Short mmCIF file of C-alpha atoms and ligand atoms in Angstrom, two decimals:
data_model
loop_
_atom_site.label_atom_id
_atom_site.label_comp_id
_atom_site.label_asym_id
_atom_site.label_seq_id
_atom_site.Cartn_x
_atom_site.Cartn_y
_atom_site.Cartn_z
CA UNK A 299 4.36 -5.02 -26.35
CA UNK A 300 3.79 -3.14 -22.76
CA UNK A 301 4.42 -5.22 -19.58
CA UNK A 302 5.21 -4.06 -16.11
CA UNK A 303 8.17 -5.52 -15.16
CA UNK A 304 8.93 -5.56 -11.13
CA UNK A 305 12.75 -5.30 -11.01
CA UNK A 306 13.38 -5.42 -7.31
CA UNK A 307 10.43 -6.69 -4.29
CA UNK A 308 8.58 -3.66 -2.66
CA UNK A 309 9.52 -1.00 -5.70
CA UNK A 310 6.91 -0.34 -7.81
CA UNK A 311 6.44 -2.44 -11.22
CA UNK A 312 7.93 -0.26 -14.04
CA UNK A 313 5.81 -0.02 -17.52
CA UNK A 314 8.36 -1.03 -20.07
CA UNK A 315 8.02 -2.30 -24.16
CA UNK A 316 9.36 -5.39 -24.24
CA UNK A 317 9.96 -7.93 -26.86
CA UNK A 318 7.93 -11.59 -26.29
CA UNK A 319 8.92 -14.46 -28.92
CA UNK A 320 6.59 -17.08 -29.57
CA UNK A 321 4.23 -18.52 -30.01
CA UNK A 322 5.65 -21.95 -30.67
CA UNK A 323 4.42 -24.90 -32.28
CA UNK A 324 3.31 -26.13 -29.24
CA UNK A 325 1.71 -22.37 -28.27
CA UNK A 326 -1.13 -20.24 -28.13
CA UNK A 327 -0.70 -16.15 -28.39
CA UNK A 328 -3.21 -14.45 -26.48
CA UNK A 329 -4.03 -11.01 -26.32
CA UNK A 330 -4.81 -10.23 -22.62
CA UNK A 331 -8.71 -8.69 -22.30
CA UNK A 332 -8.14 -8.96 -18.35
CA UNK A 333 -5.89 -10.08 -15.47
CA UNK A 334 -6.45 -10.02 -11.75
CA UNK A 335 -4.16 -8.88 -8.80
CA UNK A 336 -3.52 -12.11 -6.72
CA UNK A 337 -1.88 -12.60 -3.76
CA UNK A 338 0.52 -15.02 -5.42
CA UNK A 339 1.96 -12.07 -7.37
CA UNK A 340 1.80 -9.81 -3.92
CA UNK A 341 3.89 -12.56 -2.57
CA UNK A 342 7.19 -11.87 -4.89
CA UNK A 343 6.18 -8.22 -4.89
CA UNK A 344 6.33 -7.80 -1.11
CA UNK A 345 9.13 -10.51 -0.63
CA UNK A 346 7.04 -12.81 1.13
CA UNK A 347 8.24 -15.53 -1.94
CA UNK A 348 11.93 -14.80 -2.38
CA UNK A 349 14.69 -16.92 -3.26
CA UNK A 350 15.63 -19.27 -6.08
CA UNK A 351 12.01 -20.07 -6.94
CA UNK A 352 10.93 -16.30 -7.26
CA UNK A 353 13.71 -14.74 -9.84
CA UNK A 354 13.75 -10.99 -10.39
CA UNK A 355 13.29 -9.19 -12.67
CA UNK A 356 10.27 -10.85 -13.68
CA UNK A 357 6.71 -9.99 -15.39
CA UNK A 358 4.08 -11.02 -13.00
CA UNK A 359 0.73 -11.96 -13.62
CA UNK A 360 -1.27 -15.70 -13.73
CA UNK A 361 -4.80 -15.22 -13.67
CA UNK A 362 -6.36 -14.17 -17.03
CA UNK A 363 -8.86 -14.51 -20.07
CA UNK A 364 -8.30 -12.72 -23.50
CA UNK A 365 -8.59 -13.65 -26.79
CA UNK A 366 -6.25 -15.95 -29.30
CA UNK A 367 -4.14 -13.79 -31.40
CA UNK A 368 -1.95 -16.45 -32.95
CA UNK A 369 -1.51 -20.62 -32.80
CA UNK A 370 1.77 -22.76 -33.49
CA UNK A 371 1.57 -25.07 -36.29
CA UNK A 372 0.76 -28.59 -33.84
CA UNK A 373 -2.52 -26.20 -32.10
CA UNK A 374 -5.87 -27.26 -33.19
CA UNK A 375 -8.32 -26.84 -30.39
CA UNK A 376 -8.51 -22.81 -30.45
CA UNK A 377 -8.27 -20.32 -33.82
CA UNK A 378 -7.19 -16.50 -33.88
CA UNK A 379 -10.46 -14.60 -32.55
CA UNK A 380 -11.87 -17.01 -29.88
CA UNK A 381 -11.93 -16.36 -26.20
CA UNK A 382 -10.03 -18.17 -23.78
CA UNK A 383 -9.60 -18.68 -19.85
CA UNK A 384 -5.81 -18.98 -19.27
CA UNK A 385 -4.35 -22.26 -16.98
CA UNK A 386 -1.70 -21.33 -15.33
CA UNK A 387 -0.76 -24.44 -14.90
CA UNK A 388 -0.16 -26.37 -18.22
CA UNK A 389 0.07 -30.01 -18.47
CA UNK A 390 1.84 -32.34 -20.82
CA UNK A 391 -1.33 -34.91 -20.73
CA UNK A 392 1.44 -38.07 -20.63
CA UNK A 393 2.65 -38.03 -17.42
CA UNK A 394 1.17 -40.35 -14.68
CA UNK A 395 -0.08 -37.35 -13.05
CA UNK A 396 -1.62 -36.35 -16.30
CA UNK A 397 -3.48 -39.52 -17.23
CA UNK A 398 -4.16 -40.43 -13.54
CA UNK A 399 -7.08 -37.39 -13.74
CA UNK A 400 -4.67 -35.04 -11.66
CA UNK A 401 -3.43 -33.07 -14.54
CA UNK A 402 -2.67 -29.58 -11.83
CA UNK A 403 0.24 -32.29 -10.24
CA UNK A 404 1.34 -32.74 -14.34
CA UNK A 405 5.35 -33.53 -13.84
CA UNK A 406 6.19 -33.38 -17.42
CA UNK A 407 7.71 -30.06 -17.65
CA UNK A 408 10.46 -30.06 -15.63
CA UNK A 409 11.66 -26.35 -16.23
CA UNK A 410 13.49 -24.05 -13.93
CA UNK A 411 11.49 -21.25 -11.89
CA UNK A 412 11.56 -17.98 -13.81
CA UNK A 413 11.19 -20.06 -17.63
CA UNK A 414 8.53 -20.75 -19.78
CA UNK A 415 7.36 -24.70 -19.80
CA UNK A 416 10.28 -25.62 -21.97
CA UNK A 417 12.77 -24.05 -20.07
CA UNK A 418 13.76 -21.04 -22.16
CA UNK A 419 12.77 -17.28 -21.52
CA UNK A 420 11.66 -15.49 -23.95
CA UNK A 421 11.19 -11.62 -22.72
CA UNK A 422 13.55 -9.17 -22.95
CA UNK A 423 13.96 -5.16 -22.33
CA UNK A 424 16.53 -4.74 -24.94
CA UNK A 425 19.37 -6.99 -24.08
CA UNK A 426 17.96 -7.63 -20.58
CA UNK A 427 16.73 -11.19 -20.02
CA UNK A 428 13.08 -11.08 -18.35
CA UNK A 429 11.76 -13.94 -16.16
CA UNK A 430 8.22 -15.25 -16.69
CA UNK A 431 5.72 -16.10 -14.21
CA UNK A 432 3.39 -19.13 -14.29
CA UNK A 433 5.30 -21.46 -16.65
CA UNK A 434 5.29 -17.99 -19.28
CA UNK A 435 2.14 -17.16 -18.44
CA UNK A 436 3.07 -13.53 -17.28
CA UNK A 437 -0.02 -11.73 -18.06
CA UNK A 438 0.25 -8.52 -16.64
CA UNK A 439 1.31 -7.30 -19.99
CA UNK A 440 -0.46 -7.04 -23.39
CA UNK A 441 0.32 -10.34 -25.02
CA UNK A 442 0.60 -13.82 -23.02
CA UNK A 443 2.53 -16.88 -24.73
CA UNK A 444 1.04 -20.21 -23.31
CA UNK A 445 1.62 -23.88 -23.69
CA UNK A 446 -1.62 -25.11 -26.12
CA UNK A 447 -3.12 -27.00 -22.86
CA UNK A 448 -3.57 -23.61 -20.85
CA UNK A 449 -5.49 -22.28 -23.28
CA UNK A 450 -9.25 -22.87 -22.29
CA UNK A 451 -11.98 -22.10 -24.82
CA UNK A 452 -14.86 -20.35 -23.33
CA UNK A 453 -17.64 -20.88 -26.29
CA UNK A 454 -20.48 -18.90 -24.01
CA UNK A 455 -20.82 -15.46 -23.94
CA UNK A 456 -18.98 -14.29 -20.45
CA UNK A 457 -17.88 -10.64 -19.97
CA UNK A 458 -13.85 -11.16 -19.84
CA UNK A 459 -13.35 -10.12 -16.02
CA UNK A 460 -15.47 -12.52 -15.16
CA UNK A 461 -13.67 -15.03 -17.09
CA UNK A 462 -10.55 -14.09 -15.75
CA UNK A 463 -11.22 -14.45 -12.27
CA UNK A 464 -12.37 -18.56 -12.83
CA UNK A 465 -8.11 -18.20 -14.17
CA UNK A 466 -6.97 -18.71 -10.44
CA UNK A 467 -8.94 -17.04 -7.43
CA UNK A 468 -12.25 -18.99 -8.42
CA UNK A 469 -10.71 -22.25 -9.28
CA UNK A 470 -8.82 -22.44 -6.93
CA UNK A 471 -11.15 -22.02 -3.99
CA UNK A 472 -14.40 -23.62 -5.87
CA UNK A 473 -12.35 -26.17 -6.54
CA UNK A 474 -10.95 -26.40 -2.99
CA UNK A 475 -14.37 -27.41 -1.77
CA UNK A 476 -15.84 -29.35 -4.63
CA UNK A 477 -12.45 -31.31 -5.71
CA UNK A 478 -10.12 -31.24 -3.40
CA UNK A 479 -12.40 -31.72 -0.08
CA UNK A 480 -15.69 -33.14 -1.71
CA UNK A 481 -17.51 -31.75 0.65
CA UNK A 482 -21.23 -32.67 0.81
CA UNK A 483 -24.82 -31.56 1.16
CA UNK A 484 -25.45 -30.65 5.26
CA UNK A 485 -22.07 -30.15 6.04
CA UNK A 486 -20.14 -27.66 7.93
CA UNK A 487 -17.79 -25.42 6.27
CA UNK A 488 -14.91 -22.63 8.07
CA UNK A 489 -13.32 -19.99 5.91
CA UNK A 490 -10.42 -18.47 6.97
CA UNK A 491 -9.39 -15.20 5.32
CA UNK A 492 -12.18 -14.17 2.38
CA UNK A 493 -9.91 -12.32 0.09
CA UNK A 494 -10.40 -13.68 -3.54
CA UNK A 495 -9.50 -17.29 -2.69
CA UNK A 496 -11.47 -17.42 0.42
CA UNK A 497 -14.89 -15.80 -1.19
CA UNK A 498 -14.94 -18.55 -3.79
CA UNK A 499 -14.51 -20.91 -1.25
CA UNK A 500 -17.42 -19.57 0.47
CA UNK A 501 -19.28 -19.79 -2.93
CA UNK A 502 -18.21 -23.22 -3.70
CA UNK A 503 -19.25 -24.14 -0.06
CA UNK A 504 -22.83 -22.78 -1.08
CA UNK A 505 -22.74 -25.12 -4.21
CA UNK A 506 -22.26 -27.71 -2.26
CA UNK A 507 -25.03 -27.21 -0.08
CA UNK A 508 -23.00 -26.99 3.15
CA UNK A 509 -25.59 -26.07 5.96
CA UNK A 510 -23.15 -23.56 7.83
CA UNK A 511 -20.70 -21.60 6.13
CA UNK A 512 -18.46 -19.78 8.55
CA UNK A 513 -16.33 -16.77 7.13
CA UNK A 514 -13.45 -15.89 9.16
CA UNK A 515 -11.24 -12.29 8.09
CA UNK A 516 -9.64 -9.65 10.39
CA UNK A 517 -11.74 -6.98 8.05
CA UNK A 518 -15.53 -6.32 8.33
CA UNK A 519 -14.74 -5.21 4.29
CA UNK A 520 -14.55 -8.67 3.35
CA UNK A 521 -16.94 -10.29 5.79
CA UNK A 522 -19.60 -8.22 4.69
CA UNK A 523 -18.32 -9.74 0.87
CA UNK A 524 -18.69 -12.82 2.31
CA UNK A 525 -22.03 -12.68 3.09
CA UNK A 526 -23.30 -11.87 0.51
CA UNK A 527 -21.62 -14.64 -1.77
CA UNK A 528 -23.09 -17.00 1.01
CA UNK A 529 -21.65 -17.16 4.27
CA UNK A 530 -24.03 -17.87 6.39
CA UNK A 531 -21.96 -16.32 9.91
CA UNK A 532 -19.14 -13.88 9.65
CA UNK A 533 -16.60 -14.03 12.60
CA UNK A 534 -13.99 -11.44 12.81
CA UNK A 535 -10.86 -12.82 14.35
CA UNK A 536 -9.05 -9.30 14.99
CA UNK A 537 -9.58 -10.49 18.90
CA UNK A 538 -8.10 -14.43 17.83
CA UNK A 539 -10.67 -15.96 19.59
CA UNK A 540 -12.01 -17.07 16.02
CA UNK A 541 -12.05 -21.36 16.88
CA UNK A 542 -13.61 -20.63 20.39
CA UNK A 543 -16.72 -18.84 18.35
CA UNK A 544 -16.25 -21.80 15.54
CA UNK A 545 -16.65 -24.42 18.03
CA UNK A 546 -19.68 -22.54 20.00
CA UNK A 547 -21.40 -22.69 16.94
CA UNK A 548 -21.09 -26.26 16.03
CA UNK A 549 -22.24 -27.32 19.70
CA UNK A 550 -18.42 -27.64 20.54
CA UNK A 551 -17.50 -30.31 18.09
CA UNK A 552 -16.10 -28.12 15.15
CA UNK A 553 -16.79 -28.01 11.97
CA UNK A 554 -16.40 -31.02 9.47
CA UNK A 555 -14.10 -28.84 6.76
CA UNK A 556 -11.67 -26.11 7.32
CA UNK A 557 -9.95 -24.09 4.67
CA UNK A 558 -7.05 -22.24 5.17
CA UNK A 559 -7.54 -19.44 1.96
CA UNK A 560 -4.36 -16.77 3.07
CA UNK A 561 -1.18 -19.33 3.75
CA UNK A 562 -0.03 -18.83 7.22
CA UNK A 563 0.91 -21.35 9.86
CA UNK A 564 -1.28 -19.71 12.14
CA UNK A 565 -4.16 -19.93 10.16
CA UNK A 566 -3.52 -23.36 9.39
CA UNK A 567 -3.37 -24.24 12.58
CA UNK A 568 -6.26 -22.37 13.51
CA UNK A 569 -8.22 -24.26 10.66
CA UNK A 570 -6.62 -27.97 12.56
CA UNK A 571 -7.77 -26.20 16.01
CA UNK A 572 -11.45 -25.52 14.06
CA UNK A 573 -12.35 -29.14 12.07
CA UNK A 574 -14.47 -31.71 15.10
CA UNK A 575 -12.71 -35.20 15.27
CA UNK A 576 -12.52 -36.94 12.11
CA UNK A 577 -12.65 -33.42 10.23
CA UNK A 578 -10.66 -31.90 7.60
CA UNK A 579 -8.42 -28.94 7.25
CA UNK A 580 -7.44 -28.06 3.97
CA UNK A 581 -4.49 -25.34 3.47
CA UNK A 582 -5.42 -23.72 -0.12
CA UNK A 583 -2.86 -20.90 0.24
CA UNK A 584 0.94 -20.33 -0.04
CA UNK A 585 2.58 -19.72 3.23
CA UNK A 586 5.67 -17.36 3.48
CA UNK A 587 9.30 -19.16 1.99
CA UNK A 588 10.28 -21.16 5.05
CA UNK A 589 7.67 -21.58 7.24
CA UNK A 590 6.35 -24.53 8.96
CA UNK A 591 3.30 -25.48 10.11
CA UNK A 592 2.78 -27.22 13.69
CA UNK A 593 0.81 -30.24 14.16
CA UNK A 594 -0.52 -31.09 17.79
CA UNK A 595 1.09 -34.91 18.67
CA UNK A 596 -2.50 -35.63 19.76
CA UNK A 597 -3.65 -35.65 16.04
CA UNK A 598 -3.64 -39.97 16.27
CA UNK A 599 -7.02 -39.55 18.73
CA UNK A 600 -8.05 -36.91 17.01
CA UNK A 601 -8.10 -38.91 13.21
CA UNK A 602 -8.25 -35.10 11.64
CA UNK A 603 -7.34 -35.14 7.93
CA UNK A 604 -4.86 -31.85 7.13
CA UNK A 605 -4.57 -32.14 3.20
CA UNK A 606 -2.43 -29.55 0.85
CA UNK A 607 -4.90 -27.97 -2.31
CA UNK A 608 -3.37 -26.83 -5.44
CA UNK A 609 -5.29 -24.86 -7.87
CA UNK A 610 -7.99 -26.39 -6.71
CA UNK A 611 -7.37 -30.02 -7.81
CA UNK A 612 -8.09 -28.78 -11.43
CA UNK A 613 -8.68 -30.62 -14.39
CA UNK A 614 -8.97 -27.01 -16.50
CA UNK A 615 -10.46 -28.33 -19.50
CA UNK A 616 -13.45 -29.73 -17.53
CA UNK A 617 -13.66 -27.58 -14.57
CA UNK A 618 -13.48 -24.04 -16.19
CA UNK A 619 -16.50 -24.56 -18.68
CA UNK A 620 -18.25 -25.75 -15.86
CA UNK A 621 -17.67 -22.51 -13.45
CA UNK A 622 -18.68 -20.71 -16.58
CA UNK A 623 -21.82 -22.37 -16.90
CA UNK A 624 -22.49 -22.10 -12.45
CA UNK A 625 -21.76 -18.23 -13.56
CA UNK A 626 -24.30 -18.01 -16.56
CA UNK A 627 -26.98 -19.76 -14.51
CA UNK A 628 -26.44 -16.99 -11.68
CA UNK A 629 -25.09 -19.99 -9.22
CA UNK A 630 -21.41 -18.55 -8.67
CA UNK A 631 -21.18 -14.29 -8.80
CA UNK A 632 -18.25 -13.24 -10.55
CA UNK A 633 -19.31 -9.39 -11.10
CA UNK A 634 -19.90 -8.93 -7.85
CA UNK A 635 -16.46 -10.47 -6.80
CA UNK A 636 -14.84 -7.53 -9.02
CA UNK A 637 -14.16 -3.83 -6.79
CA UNK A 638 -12.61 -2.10 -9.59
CA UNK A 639 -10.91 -2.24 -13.01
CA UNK A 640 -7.46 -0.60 -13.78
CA UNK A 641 -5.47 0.13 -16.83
CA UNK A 642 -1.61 -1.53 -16.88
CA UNK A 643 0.17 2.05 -16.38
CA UNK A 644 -2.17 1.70 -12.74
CA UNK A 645 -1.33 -1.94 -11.52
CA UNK A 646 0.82 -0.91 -9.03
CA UNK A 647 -2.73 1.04 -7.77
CA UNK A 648 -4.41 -2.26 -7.24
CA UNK A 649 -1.44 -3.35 -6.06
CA UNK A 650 -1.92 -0.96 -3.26
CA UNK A 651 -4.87 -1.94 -2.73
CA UNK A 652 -4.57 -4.89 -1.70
CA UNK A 653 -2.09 -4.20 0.40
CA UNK A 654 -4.84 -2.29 2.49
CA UNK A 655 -7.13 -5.19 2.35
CA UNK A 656 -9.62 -3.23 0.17
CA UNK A 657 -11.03 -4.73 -3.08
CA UNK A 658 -12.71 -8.03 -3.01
CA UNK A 659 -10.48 -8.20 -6.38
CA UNK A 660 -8.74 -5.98 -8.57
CA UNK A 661 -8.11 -6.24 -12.22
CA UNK A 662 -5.97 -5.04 -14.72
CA UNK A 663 -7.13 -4.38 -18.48
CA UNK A 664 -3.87 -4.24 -20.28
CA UNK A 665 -4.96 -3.75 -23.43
CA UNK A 666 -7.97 -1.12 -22.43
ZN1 ZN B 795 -3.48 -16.54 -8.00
ZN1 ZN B 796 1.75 -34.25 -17.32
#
């Protein structure tokens, strides 16, 4: 199959046929319909995520739908031709994680970064060894490989971009607000950063029925996004005096939720800065490797809740039928969230892209 392989951070991904064995017993073969350009696989690309955790070379890629090509032997819930919304997070359903209703913290699979969920890899360039992305996932490339769990059936009729974008982006920052924070009806909601993460947010904040929903971005591009998925003020922090408006607008107290959608200590301690006493900032995305993010000692008097979000708090299996269904009834826009399709020989275009803080989101049809 084709896959674009990104051999070394900040050269462009390379277009290679590689071989992909699988699936397993245990696995689900999907043929990739479409894949989005996330910041997590900007991360490795620019070097942001280096290190041990982040091997090279590696195919990229973990937000997707396509359709089932193949099943192992032990795979009942999905057949050759249906559609599916790929996790990429799969879970063993055993763990205490797992049957404790937090399936995204599943510890089952304890395998090395750069491995599919078992621990082996299973691409290769001719004799070259590939590393995988997302527990195998790796779905900028034709065909994906997946643990049976990560393989969500969509049984509604959902264009495939769409579908793809509830993979990570929309999960994770729906699910930031309606999982992970709970927030409710009235409240007040800060967004900080509205790339793909951060505009779901906004939309999950408007399913919640939060009466302000602040967007906060350094680009007029994606605040103008933002308001029309929702936000009800748009604040531009290119001047950093982004909490100063916040708290002007909430009569000085500060909103009651604060979500940090980029991953940078200074945005997570702008979202702290933002939340009134007794509030809660929620940090949704990936800082740099290394960094740290600084706490004020006066947080005691303060009683401010600062609480990590991974994929959203996800349970997939329940969660991504029920974005589809906020989609089909016209309550979360998906279309709208998509600037512009590429083929695979052009991902390093959208790539680009986003690296100018241009699309709302990219996507990549490898098999178009
Ligand atoms: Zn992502
Ligand atoms: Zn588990």
């Amino acid at each position: 199959m084709r896959a674009a392989v990104l051999y070394e951070a900040n050269t462009p991904m390379q277009i290679e046929d590689v071989t992909l064995e699988g699936p397993k017993d245990d696995e689900v073969l999907v043929r990739v319909d479409a894949t989005g350009a996330c910041h997590s696989d900007y991360h490795v690309i620019d070097g942001t995520w280096n290190g041990p955790r982040y091997p090279l070379p590696v195919i990229l890629g973990h937000e997707a739908a396509g359709t089932v090509e193949k099943v192992g032997a032990d795979v009942r819930h999905v057949r050759p031709g249906d559609k599916v919304i790929i996790s990429f997070s799969p879970n063993c359903g055993r763990c205490r994680p797992c049957v404790t209703g937090q399936p995204h913290l599943c510890n089952g699979f304890r395998s090395p970064p750069g491995t599919f969920w078992d621990g082996t890899k299973r691409h290769r360039k001719g004799s070259l060894e590939l590393n995988a992305f997302g527990r195998g996932m790796s779905s900028f490339a034709e065909l994906s490989c997946i643990h049976q769990s990560a393989a969500i059936k969509i049984d509604r009729d959902i264009p495939m971009t769409a579908a793809a974008l509830i993979g990570c982006a929309v999960m994770t920052g729906v699910g930031a607000v309606l999982n992970t924070a709970k927030v409710e009806p009235g409240a007040t909601v800060a967004v900080f950063a509205t790339g793909g993460v951060g505009l779901s947010a906004v939309q999950g904040a408007a399913l919640a029925g939060a009466s302000k929903i602040i967007a906060v971005d350094v680009k007029d591009n994606k605040l103008e996004y933002a308001k029309q998925l929702g936000a009800t003020h748009a604040i531009n922090d290119a001047d950093g005096e982004a909490v100063a408006e916040i708290l002007e607008l909430t009569d000085g107290e500060g909103v009651d939720y604060a979500f940090d959608a980029i991953g940078d200590s200074r945005v997570s301690r702008k979202c702290y800065d933002a939340v009134r006493r007794g509030g809660t900032a929620v940090i949704v995305g990936m800082a740099p490797t290394g960094q740290e993010i600084s706490i004020p000692s006066t947080i005691p008097g303060e009683e401010k809740t600062v609480r990590g979000c991974f994929y959203g708090s996800t349970r997939p299996a329940v969660d991504f039928p029920r974005l589809v269904d906020f989609y089909l009834n016209g309550r979360l826009k998906l279309d709208q969230m998509v600037t512009k399709t590429y083929k695979l020989d052009e991902i390093n275009e959208a790539f680009d892209a986003m690296g100018r803080g241009e699309n709302a989101r990219g996507l990549i049809t490898p098999n178009a």
